Coordinates of C-alpha atoms in Angstrom, one line a residue:
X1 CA -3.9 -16.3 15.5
X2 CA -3.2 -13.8 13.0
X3 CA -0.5 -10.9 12.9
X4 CA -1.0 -8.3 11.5
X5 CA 2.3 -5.9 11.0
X6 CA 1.4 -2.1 10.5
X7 CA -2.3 -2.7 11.6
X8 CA -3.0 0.6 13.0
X9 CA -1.8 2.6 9.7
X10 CA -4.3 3.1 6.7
X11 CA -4.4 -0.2 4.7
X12 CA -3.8 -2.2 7.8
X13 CA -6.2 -1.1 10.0
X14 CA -9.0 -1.9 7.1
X15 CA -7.4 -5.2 7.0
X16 CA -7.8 -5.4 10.6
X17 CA -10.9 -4.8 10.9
X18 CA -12.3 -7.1 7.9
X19 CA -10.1 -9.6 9.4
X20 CA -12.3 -9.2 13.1
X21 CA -15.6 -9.1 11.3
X22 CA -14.8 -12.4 10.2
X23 CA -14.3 -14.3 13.5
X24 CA -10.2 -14.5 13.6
X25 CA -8.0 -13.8 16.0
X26 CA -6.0 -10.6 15.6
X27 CA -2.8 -9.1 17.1
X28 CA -1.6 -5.8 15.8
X29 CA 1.8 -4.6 16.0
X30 CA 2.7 -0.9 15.3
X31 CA 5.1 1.6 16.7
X32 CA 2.1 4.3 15.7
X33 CA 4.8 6.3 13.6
X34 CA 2.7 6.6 10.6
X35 CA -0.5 4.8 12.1
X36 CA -3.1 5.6 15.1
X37 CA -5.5 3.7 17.4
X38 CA -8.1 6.1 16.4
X39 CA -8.1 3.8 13.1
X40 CA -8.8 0.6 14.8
X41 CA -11.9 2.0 16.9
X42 CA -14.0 -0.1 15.4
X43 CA -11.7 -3.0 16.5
X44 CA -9.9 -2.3 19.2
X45 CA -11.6 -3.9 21.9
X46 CA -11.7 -7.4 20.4
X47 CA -7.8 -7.6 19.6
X48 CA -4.5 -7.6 20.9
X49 CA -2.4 -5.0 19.9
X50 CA 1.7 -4.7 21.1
X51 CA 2.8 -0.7 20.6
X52 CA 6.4 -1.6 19.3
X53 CA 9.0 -0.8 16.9
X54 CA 10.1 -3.9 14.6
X55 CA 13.6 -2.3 14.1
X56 CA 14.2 -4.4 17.4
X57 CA 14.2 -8.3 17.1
X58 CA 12.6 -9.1 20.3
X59 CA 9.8 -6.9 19.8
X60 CA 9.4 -8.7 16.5
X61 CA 10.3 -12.4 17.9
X62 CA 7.5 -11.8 20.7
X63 CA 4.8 -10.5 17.8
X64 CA 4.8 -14.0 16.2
X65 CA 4.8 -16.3 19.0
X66 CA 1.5 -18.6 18.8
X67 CA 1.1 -16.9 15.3
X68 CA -0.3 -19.2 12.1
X69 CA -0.6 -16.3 9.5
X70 CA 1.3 -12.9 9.1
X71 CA -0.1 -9.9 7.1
X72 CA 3.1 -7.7 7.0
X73 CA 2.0 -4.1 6.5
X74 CA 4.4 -2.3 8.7
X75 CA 6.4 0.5 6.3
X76 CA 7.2 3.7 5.8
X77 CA 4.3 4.6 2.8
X78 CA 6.1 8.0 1.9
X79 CA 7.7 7.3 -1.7
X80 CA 9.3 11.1 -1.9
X81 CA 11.1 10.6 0.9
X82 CA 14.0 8.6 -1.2
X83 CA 16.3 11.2 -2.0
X84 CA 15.8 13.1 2.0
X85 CA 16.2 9.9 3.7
X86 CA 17.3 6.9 2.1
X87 CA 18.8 5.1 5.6
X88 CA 15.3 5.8 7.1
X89 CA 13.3 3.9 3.9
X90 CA 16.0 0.7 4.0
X91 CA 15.1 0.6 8.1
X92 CA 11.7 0.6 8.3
X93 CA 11.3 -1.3 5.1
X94 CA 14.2 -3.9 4.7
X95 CA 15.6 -4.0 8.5
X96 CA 12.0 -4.4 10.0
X97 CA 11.3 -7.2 7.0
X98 CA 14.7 -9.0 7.9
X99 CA 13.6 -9.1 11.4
X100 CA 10.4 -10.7 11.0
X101 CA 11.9 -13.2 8.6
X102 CA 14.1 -14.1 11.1
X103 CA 11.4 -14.5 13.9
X104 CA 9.3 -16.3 11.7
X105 CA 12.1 -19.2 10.8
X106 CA 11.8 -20.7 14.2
X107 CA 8.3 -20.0 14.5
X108 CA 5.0 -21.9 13.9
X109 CA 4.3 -19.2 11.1
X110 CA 2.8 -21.0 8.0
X111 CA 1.9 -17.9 5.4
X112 CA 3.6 -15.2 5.4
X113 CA 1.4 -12.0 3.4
X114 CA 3.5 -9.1 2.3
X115 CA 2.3 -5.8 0.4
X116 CA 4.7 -4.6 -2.1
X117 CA 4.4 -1.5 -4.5
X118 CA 4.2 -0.6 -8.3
X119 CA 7.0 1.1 -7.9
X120 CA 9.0 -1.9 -7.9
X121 CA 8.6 -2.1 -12.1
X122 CA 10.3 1.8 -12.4
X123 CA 9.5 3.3 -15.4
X124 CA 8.1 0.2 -17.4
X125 CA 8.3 -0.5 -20.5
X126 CA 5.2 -2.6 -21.1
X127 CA 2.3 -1.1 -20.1
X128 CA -0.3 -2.4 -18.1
X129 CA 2.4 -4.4 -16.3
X130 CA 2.3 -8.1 -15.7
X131 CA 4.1 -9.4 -12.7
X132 CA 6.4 -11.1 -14.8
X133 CA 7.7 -8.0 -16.2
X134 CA 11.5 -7.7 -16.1
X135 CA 14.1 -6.5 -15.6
X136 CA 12.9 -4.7 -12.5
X137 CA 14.7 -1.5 -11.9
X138 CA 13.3 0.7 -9.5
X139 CA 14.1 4.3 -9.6
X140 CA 13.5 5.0 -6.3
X141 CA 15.0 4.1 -2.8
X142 CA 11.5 3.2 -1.6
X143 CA 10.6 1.0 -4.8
X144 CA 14.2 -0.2 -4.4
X145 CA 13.7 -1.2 -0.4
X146 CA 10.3 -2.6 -1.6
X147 CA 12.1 -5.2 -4.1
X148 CA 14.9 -6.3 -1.5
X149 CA 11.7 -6.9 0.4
X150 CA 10.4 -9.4 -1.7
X151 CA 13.8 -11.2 -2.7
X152 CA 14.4 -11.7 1.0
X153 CA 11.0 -13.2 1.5
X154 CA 11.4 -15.1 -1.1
X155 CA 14.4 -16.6 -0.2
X156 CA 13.5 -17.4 3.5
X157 CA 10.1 -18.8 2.0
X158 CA 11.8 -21.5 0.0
X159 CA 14.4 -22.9 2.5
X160 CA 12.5 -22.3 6.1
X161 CA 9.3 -24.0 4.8
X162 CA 6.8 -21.6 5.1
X163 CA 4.7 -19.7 2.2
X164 CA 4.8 -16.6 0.9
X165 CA 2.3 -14.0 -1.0
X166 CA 3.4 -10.8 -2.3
X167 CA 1.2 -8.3 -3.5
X168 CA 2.2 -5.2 -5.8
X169 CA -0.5 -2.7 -5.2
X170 CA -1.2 0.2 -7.2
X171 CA -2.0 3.8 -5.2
X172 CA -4.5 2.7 -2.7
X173 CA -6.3 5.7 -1.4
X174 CA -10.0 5.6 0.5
X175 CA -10.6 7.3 4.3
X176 CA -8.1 7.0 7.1
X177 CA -5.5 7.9 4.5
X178 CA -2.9 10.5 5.5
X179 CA -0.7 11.0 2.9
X180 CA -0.5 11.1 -1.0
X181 CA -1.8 13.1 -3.8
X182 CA -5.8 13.9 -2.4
X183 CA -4.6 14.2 0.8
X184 CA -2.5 16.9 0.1
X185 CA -4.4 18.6 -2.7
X186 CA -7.3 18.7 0.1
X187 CA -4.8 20.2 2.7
X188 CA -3.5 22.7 0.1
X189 CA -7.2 23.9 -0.5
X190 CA -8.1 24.6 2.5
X191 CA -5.2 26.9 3.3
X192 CA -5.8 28.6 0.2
X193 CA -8.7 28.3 -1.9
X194 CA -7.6 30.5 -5.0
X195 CA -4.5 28.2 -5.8
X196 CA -3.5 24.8 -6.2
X197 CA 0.2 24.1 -6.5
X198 CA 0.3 20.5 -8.4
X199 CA 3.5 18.8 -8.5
X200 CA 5.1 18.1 -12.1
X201 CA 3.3 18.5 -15.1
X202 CA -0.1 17.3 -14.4
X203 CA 0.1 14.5 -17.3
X204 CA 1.3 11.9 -14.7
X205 CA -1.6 9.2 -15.2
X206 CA -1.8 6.6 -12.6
X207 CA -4.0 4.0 -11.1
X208 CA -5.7 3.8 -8.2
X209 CA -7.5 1.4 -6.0
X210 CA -10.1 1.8 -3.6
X211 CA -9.0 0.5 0.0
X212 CA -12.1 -1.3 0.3
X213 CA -11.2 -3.5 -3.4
X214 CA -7.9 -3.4 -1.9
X215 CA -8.6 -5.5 1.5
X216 CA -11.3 -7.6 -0.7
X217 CA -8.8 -8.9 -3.0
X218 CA -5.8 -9.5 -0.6
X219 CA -8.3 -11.8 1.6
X220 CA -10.0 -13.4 -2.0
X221 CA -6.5 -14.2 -3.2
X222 CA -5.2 -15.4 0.4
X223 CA -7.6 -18.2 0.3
X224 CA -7.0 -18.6 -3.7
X225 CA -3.2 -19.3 -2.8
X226 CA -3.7 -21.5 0.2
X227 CA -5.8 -24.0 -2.2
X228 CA -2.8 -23.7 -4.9
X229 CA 0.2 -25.4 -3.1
X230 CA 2.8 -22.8 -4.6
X231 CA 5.6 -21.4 -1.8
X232 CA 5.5 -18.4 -3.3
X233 CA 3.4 -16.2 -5.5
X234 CA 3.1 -12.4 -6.8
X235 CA 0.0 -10.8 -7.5
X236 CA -0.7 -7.4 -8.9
X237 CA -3.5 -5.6 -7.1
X238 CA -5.2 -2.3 -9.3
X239 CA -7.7 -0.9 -11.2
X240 CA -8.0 -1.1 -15.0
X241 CA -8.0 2.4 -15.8
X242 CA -5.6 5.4 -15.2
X243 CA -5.9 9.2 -14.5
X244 CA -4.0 12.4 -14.6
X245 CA -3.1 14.4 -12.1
X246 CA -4.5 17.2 -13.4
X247 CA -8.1 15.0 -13.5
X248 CA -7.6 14.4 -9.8
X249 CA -6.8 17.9 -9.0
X250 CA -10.6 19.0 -11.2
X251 CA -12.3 16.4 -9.2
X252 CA -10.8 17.3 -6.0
X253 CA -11.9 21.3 -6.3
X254 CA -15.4 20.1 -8.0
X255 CA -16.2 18.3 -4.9
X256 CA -14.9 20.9 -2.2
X257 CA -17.0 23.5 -4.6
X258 CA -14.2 25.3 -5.3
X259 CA -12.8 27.0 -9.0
X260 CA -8.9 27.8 -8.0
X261 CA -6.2 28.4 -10.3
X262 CA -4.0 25.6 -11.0
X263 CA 0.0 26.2 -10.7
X264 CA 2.0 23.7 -12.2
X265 CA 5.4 23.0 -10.5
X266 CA 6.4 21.8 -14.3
X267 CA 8.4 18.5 -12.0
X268 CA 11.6 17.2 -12.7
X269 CA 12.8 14.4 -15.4
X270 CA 9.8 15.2 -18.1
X271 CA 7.4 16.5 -15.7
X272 CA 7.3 13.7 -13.0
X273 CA 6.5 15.6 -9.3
X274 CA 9.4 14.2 -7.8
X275 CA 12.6 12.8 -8.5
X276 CA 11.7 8.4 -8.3
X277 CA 8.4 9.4 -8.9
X278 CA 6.9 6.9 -11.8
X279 CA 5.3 9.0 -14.7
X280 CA 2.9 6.4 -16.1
X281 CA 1.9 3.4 -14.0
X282 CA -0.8 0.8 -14.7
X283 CA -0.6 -3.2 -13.5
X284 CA -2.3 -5.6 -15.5
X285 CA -4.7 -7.3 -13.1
X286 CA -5.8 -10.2 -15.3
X287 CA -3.8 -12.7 -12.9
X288 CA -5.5 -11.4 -10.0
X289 CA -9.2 -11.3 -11.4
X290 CA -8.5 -15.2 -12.5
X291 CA -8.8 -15.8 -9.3
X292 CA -12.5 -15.0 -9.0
X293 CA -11.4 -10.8 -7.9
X294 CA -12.3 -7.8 -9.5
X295 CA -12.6 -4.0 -8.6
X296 CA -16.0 -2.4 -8.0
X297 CA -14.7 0.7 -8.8
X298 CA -12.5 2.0 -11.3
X299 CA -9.5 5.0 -10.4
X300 CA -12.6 7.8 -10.9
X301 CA -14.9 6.2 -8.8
X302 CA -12.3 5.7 -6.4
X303 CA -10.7 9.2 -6.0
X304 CA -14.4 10.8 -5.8
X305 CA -15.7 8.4 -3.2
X306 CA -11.8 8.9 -1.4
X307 CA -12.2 12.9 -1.8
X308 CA -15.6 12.9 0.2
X309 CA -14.5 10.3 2.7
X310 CA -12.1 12.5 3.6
X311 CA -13.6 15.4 3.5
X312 CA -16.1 14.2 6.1
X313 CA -13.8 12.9 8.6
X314 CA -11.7 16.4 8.9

């Protein structure tokens, strides 16, 4: 049996449903905060799925009874939210992540899967980024809750005897997606097609990952780390190529066939959107594609395929 934490939101309902097409077991757990059953259709009627919020212990201690392998997905995805609500980021990020560790000690749990974020580098130094980078110094709450993440994990992984995977992923974007940058510029567009407010400067250059590349190379590595013996292991999962904001924002009008006026918000700290928001961010992959992985698209490909998958589900 598989658990799969968060299953209902954006990445893990994909994850769920590659998972079901091939042949495992699924249970889902989600408290449908920042997720919906409408995103497992496709799945729901061959899984289990517990509505409940992992804040409590015996919600989570029930979750990973009879359970071999965990997929922990369950977070709150909104990185601005740092400075607003810092208590609410270290609950449903550390708190939830402490809970499941401690139901999976006593538990027959063997792998334990974990999706970090980029943001755990902060403004790096060496780009692309290898996963070896240090020191890491977030400079936001949500990057900083996604570290303490990790070191618990790893910590519980090397004296309770089961194994751990981490993933640092890159901005993941592709349908079902309900926040972040395409999202919004989409919503923004529609309310007013003349003008298109874009946060910071525009020159904030990024990568981004197709969902689809995403859930391949999480599963591809899975079985890649399972051969390898190692307790614990960090992968970067990206593209290798970046682009603008101000790139996203032309591709986003070209394909809603509109010509608006763009209005720069100019940002904060040299023209980042937010404050914690990382200017410049690109992982170096070449760890993950030793493995046998690689992207099929690159961050263009994956914001115009993203733009008209959402555009045809609202």
């Amino acid at each position: 049996m598989i658990l799969v934490t968060g299953g209902a939101g954006f990445i893990g309902s994909h994850l769920v449903d590659a998972l079901v097409e091939k042949g495992y077991k699924v249970r889902v757990l989600d408290d449908l905060s920042a997720g919906s059953l409408d995103n497992l259709k496709n799945s729901i009627d061959r899984i289990e799925f517990i509505k409940g919020d992992m804040r409590n212990f015996e919600t989570v201690k029930e979750a990973v009874e009879g359970v071999e392998v965990v997929f922990h997905l369950a977070a709150n995805p909104e990185v601005r939210i740092s400075s607003q609500s810092p208590e609410l980021l270290y609950e449903t990020n550390v708190l939830i992540t402490y809970n499941l560790l401690q139901a999976i000690k006593d538990s027959s749990v063997d792998y334990l899967i974990f999706t970090s974020s980029s943001t755990v580098y902060g403004d790096a130094k060496k780009i692309p980024t290898p996963e070896d980078y240090a020191p890491l110094e977030p400079i936001s709450v949500y990057g900083g809750a996604k570290l303490a993440a990790e070191a618990l994990i790893s910590g519980y992984a090397h004296i309770f005897g089961f194994r751990a995977l981490i993933f640092r992923l890159a901005n993941i974007i592709g349908k079902r997606s309900n926040h972040g940058v395409i999202y919004d510029f989409i919503n923004k567009l529609r309310r007013n097609p003349e003008e298109l407010e874009i946060l910071g400067d525009g020159t904030q250059r990024k990568s981004y990952l197709h969902v689809s590349d995403t859930v391949e190379g999480i599963l591809h590595i899975f079985e890649h780390f399972k051969g390898e013996g190692k307790i614990y292991d960090v992968y970067n999962l990206g593209s290798e190529d970046w682009i603008t904001v101000r790139e996203i924002a032309e591709i986003v009008s070209e394909e809603m066939g509109l010509n608006p006026r763009f209005k720069f918000t100019g940002g904060v700290d040299g023209g980042r959107g937010w404050k914690g928001d990382v200017k410049l961010m690109l992982l170096d992959i070449s760890k993950a594609k030793s493995t046998g992985w690689r992207p099929r698209m690159n961050s263009y490909e994956a914001v115009r395929k993203t733009v008209r998958e959402l555009l045809e589900e609202h």
